[in-house]
Amino acid sequence: MLLVRAAVLGSPVSHSLSPVLHNAAYAALNLDHSYSAIETTETELGTFLSSIDDDWLGVSLTMPLKEVAFKFADSCDDLAKLTGAINTLVFGLKTRAFNTDVLGIIDALTEAGKDQVATGVIFGSGATARSSLLALHRLGANQVSCVARNQSDIERLAGIANEVGIEFKSAELRNCNWMSSDVVINTTPVGVLDEIAREVYAPAGVLLDVVYDPWPTQLAASWAITGGTIVSGLSMLLHQAGHQVALMTGQPAPIAHMREALNAELLTRGLSTI
């Protein structure tokens, strides 16, 4: 039977842009598939996965499902194992798990001209920070600093850095050399870094801010005004979805078509395009 369904699962998920991206990809690839958003909590994930049939290609996973999904996967790619976070399940004879967030960050930074990196600074220490660390590693970074408060999360990041061979340190803002770093990635929620936006001056590198509503954030606006390059989290979203499309369909993702559909939807929502 032809596999024709996919979805993004999470909670809350009603405002997800993933259906726009995936359905645009299916249309461009001439595939009669559909992709939806389904509200799913941690306790509901197992029930949902046991209820699906052979019509399902796979699912994208957002919070709070990225860590609990491991118990439902038959195999995991190395990025999912290292980050401890799954954002994609692909169905078939077995359920395969992947983390495409790392690749999405790499693509977003490469698109902005940063395909080689030596140093990086990460604000925050959660799942996206772990994906950011591995993305920086794959781009060649050998030194990464983390500015965060959660000590257990910082120790988890340090363990990943040690495993892949990155010099890692937890630092205060004033000691992390973020203005001279090749890449700065903000993984904290909206508003958290508004105060430090005032301290931005002539940044040397690229800022990837995963917050995209509102855009630009105060940090991104200050970064751009003082001469730096900024990348919206929407670029990461676009490219990680492209990798999901490729995994689920076996065909290269039509990124240009996906970007066009995303921008059209952003305009209807009153958001900035990419």
Short mmCIF file of C-alpha atoms in Angstrom, two decimals:
data_model
loop_
_atom_site.label_atom_id
_atom_site.label_comp_id
_atom_site.label_asym_id
_atom_site.label_seq_id
_atom_site.Cartn_x
_atom_site.Cartn_y
_atom_site.Cartn_z
CA MET A 1 0.00 0.00 0.00
CA LEU A 2 1.29 3.46 -0.89
CA LEU A 3 2.51 5.45 2.09
CA VAL A 4 0.70 8.77 1.95
CA ARG A 5 0.54 10.37 5.41
CA ALA A 6 2.88 12.23 7.74
CA ALA A 7 2.52 14.75 10.55
CA VAL A 8 4.23 16.83 13.17
CA LEU A 9 3.48 15.72 16.72
CA GLY A 10 3.91 17.80 19.86
CA SER A 11 2.18 20.05 22.36
CA PRO A 12 1.40 22.80 21.61
CA VAL A 13 1.54 22.27 17.87
CA SER A 14 -1.45 24.04 16.32
CA HIS A 15 0.62 26.97 14.99
CA SER A 16 3.40 24.82 13.57
CA LEU A 17 4.80 25.84 10.18
CA SER A 18 5.86 22.27 9.39
CA PRO A 19 2.68 21.40 7.44
CA VAL A 20 3.31 24.36 5.14
CA LEU A 21 6.86 23.17 4.43
CA HIS A 22 6.14 19.48 3.97
CA ASN A 23 2.97 19.89 1.91
CA ALA A 24 4.79 22.33 -0.38
CA ALA A 25 7.51 19.74 -0.84
CA TYR A 26 5.00 17.01 -1.69
CA ALA A 27 3.32 19.26 -4.25
CA ALA A 28 6.65 20.13 -5.88
CA LEU A 29 7.61 16.44 -5.99
CA ASN A 30 4.21 15.45 -7.44
CA LEU A 31 3.51 13.20 -4.48
CA ASP A 32 -0.05 12.53 -3.37
CA HIS A 33 0.88 12.77 0.30
CA SER A 34 -0.58 14.82 3.14
CA TYR A 35 1.06 16.28 6.23
CA SER A 36 -0.78 17.61 9.27
CA ALA A 37 -0.22 18.82 12.83
CA ILE A 38 -1.48 16.54 15.61
CA GLU A 39 -1.55 17.57 19.25
CA THR A 40 0.29 14.83 21.14
CA THR A 41 1.60 14.80 24.71
CA GLU A 42 4.32 12.59 26.15
CA THR A 43 1.80 10.14 27.57
CA GLU A 44 -0.09 9.98 24.27
CA LEU A 45 2.86 9.29 21.95
CA GLY A 46 2.94 5.52 22.46
CA THR A 47 -0.79 5.19 21.90
CA PHE A 48 -0.59 7.24 18.71
CA LEU A 49 2.32 5.28 17.29
CA SER A 50 0.64 1.95 18.01
CA SER A 51 -2.53 3.11 16.23
CA ILE A 52 -1.03 4.06 12.86
CA ASP A 53 -1.15 1.85 9.78
CA ASP A 54 0.91 1.32 6.64
CA ASP A 55 -0.33 4.59 5.14
CA TRP A 56 2.17 6.51 7.29
CA LEU A 57 5.56 7.73 6.04
CA GLY A 58 6.76 9.12 9.33
CA VAL A 59 6.40 11.93 11.84
CA SER A 60 8.25 15.04 12.89
CA LEU A 61 8.57 15.54 16.63
CA THR A 62 8.69 18.78 18.57
CA MET A 63 8.56 19.48 22.30
CA PRO A 64 7.94 17.67 24.56
CA LEU A 65 8.49 14.46 22.55
CA LYS A 66 12.12 14.64 21.45
CA GLU A 67 13.51 12.62 24.35
CA VAL A 68 10.69 10.19 25.11
CA ALA A 69 10.68 9.01 21.48
CA PHE A 70 13.76 6.85 22.03
CA LYS A 71 11.67 4.09 23.57
CA PHE A 72 9.69 3.75 20.33
CA ALA A 73 12.60 3.62 17.87
CA ASP A 74 14.23 0.47 16.53
CA SER A 75 17.33 2.37 15.45
CA CYS A 76 18.76 5.89 15.86
CA ASP A 77 21.25 7.84 13.83
CA ASP A 78 24.42 9.07 15.51
CA LEU A 79 23.18 12.65 15.79
CA ALA A 80 20.09 11.55 17.71
CA LYS A 81 22.22 9.41 20.00
CA LEU A 82 24.73 12.18 20.70
CA THR A 83 22.17 14.92 21.27
CA GLY A 84 19.72 12.72 23.14
CA ALA A 85 16.99 14.25 20.98
CA ILE A 86 14.89 12.79 18.16
CA ASN A 87 12.92 15.06 15.85
CA THR A 88 12.10 12.55 13.09
CA LEU A 89 10.67 9.04 13.01
CA VAL A 90 10.57 7.24 9.67
CA PHE A 91 8.31 4.20 9.41
CA GLY A 92 8.76 1.00 7.41
CA LEU A 93 9.66 -2.51 8.41
CA LYS A 94 11.29 -0.84 11.41
CA THR A 95 11.00 2.59 12.99
CA ARG A 96 14.14 4.66 12.38
CA ALA A 97 14.92 7.77 14.40
CA PHE A 98 16.90 10.82 13.33
CA ASN A 99 17.92 14.29 14.47
CA THR A 100 17.76 16.70 11.51
CA ASP A 101 18.09 19.82 13.68
CA VAL A 102 21.89 19.52 13.54
CA LEU A 103 21.83 19.43 9.74
CA GLY A 104 19.32 22.28 9.64
CA ILE A 105 21.66 24.48 11.67
CA ILE A 106 24.60 23.56 9.44
CA ASP A 107 22.64 24.42 6.30
CA ALA A 108 21.36 27.71 7.75
CA LEU A 109 24.87 28.84 8.70
CA THR A 110 26.36 27.64 5.42
CA GLU A 111 23.71 29.59 3.53
CA ALA A 112 24.80 32.67 5.48
CA GLY A 113 28.40 32.14 4.40
CA LYS A 114 29.71 30.30 7.45
CA ASP A 115 30.72 26.92 6.05
CA GLN A 116 33.94 26.92 8.09
CA VAL A 117 33.97 27.77 11.79
CA ALA A 118 36.73 27.84 14.38
CA THR A 119 34.98 29.28 17.45
CA GLY A 120 31.40 29.40 18.66
CA VAL A 121 29.29 30.64 21.55
CA ILE A 122 25.97 29.08 22.51
CA PHE A 123 23.38 30.78 24.71
CA GLY A 124 21.26 28.18 26.49
CA SER A 125 21.89 24.54 27.28
CA GLY A 126 18.86 22.46 26.24
CA ALA A 127 18.20 20.15 23.29
CA THR A 128 18.72 22.85 20.66
CA ALA A 129 21.99 23.83 22.33
CA ARG A 130 23.17 20.22 22.04
CA SER A 131 22.26 20.20 18.34
CA SER A 132 24.06 23.53 17.95
CA LEU A 133 27.20 22.13 19.53
CA LEU A 134 27.32 19.24 17.08
CA ALA A 135 26.58 21.55 14.16
CA LEU A 136 29.50 23.77 15.13
CA HIS A 137 31.70 20.69 15.44
CA ARG A 138 30.77 19.53 11.93
CA LEU A 139 31.58 22.98 10.60
CA GLY A 140 35.08 22.68 12.06
CA ALA A 141 34.81 24.46 15.42
CA ASN A 142 37.43 23.47 17.95
CA GLN A 143 36.43 25.90 20.71
CA VAL A 144 32.87 26.43 21.95
CA SER A 145 31.67 28.37 24.98
CA CYS A 146 28.25 28.04 26.60
CA VAL A 147 26.47 30.77 28.53
CA ALA A 148 23.74 29.14 30.62
CA ARG A 149 22.57 28.53 34.18
CA ASN A 150 21.45 24.90 34.31
CA GLN A 151 24.49 23.08 35.62
CA SER A 152 23.31 19.57 34.78
CA ASP A 153 22.58 20.61 31.20
CA ILE A 154 25.98 22.28 30.93
CA GLU A 155 27.64 19.07 32.13
CA ARG A 156 25.72 17.14 29.49
CA LEU A 157 27.00 19.52 26.82
CA ALA A 158 30.52 19.15 28.17
CA GLY A 159 30.22 15.37 27.86
CA ILE A 160 29.19 15.65 24.20
CA ALA A 161 32.04 18.08 23.51
CA ASN A 162 34.51 15.69 25.09
CA GLU A 163 33.17 12.82 23.00
CA VAL A 164 33.61 14.66 19.70
CA GLY A 165 36.83 16.44 20.65
CA ILE A 166 35.80 20.07 21.11
CA GLU A 167 37.39 22.36 23.70
CA PHE A 168 34.33 23.38 25.71
CA LYS A 169 33.83 25.77 28.58
CA SER A 170 30.97 27.23 30.55
CA ALA A 171 31.45 30.97 30.73
CA GLU A 172 29.94 34.19 31.95
CA LEU A 173 28.91 36.63 29.23
CA ARG A 174 31.83 38.94 29.92
CA ASN A 175 34.36 36.11 29.56
CA CYS A 176 33.14 34.24 26.46
CA ASN A 177 34.46 36.54 23.70
CA TRP A 178 31.12 36.45 21.94
CA MET A 179 31.75 39.62 19.95
CA SER A 180 34.80 38.03 18.28
CA SER A 181 33.41 34.51 17.84
CA ASP A 182 32.78 33.11 14.35
CA VAL A 183 29.25 32.04 15.26
CA VAL A 184 26.89 32.85 18.12
CA ILE A 185 23.75 30.73 18.50
CA ASN A 186 20.92 31.79 20.78
CA THR A 187 18.75 28.87 21.87
CA THR A 188 17.01 30.64 24.74
CA PRO A 189 13.30 31.60 24.70
CA VAL A 190 12.02 34.93 23.43
CA GLY A 191 12.99 37.90 25.58
CA VAL A 192 15.68 36.20 27.65
CA LEU A 193 18.54 38.05 25.96
CA ASP A 194 16.82 41.41 25.46
CA GLU A 195 18.95 43.04 28.15
CA ILE A 196 22.30 41.96 26.74
CA ALA A 197 21.31 43.23 23.29
CA ARG A 198 22.49 46.63 24.55
CA GLU A 199 26.02 45.27 24.86
CA VAL A 200 26.39 44.32 21.19
CA TYR A 201 29.07 46.25 19.32
CA ALA A 202 30.72 45.48 15.95
CA PRO A 203 30.28 41.69 16.09
CA ALA A 204 32.74 39.71 13.99
CA GLY A 205 30.61 36.68 13.26
CA VAL A 206 27.15 35.39 12.43
CA LEU A 207 24.26 35.28 14.91
CA LEU A 208 21.75 32.46 14.55
CA ASP A 209 18.78 33.23 16.78
CA VAL A 210 16.32 30.34 16.96
CA VAL A 211 13.60 32.78 18.01
CA TYR A 212 11.71 33.99 14.93
CA ASP A 213 8.58 35.56 16.38
CA PRO A 214 9.05 38.44 16.82
CA TRP A 215 11.78 38.95 14.22
CA PRO A 216 14.18 40.47 14.47
CA THR A 217 14.65 39.92 18.17
CA GLN A 218 16.25 42.77 20.08
CA LEU A 219 19.52 40.83 20.02
CA ALA A 220 19.33 40.23 16.27
CA ALA A 221 18.41 43.86 15.59
CA SER A 222 21.37 45.13 17.59
CA TRP A 223 23.61 42.61 15.86
CA ALA A 224 22.56 43.75 12.40
CA ILE A 225 22.64 47.47 13.18
CA THR A 226 26.23 47.24 14.42
CA GLY A 227 27.45 45.39 11.34
CA GLY A 228 26.90 41.69 11.99
CA THR A 229 25.11 39.03 9.95
CA ILE A 230 21.90 37.55 11.40
CA VAL A 231 20.13 34.28 10.62
CA SER A 232 16.55 33.58 11.66
CA GLY A 233 15.51 30.33 13.27
CA LEU A 234 13.16 30.00 10.32
CA SER A 235 16.15 29.16 8.15
CA MET A 236 17.01 26.30 10.49
CA LEU A 237 13.35 25.22 10.43
CA LEU A 238 13.29 25.21 6.63
CA HIS A 239 16.45 23.18 6.22
CA GLN A 240 15.75 20.63 8.94
CA ALA A 241 12.35 20.06 7.31
CA GLY A 242 14.13 19.55 4.00
CA HIS A 243 16.16 16.74 5.51
CA GLN A 244 12.98 15.21 6.94
CA VAL A 245 11.36 15.28 3.49
CA ALA A 246 14.37 13.51 2.02
CA LEU A 247 14.32 10.86 4.75
CA MET A 248 10.60 10.20 4.43
CA THR A 249 10.28 10.28 0.63
CA GLY A 250 13.71 9.21 -0.57
CA GLN A 251 13.87 12.26 -2.84
CA PRO A 252 15.92 15.48 -2.54
CA ALA A 253 13.91 18.22 -0.88
CA PRO A 254 12.74 21.07 -3.15
CA ILE A 255 14.07 23.78 -0.82
CA ALA A 256 13.21 26.68 -3.13
CA HIS A 257 9.54 25.63 -3.32
CA MET A 258 9.44 25.09 0.43
CA ARG A 259 10.95 28.51 1.07
CA GLU A 260 8.43 30.17 -1.23
CA ALA A 261 5.50 28.51 0.54
CA LEU A 262 6.95 29.37 3.94
CA ASN A 263 7.37 33.03 3.04
CA ALA A 264 3.81 33.21 1.72
CA GLU A 265 2.51 31.81 5.01
CA LEU A 266 4.70 34.14 7.05
CA LEU A 267 3.23 37.13 5.25
CA THR A 268 -0.30 36.00 6.12
CA ARG A 269 0.75 35.76 9.76
CA GLY A 270 2.36 39.19 9.73
CA LEU A 271 5.86 37.77 10.26
CA SER A 272 9.15 38.60 8.56
CA THR A 273 10.14 36.40 5.61
CA ILE A 274 13.48 34.71 4.99
#
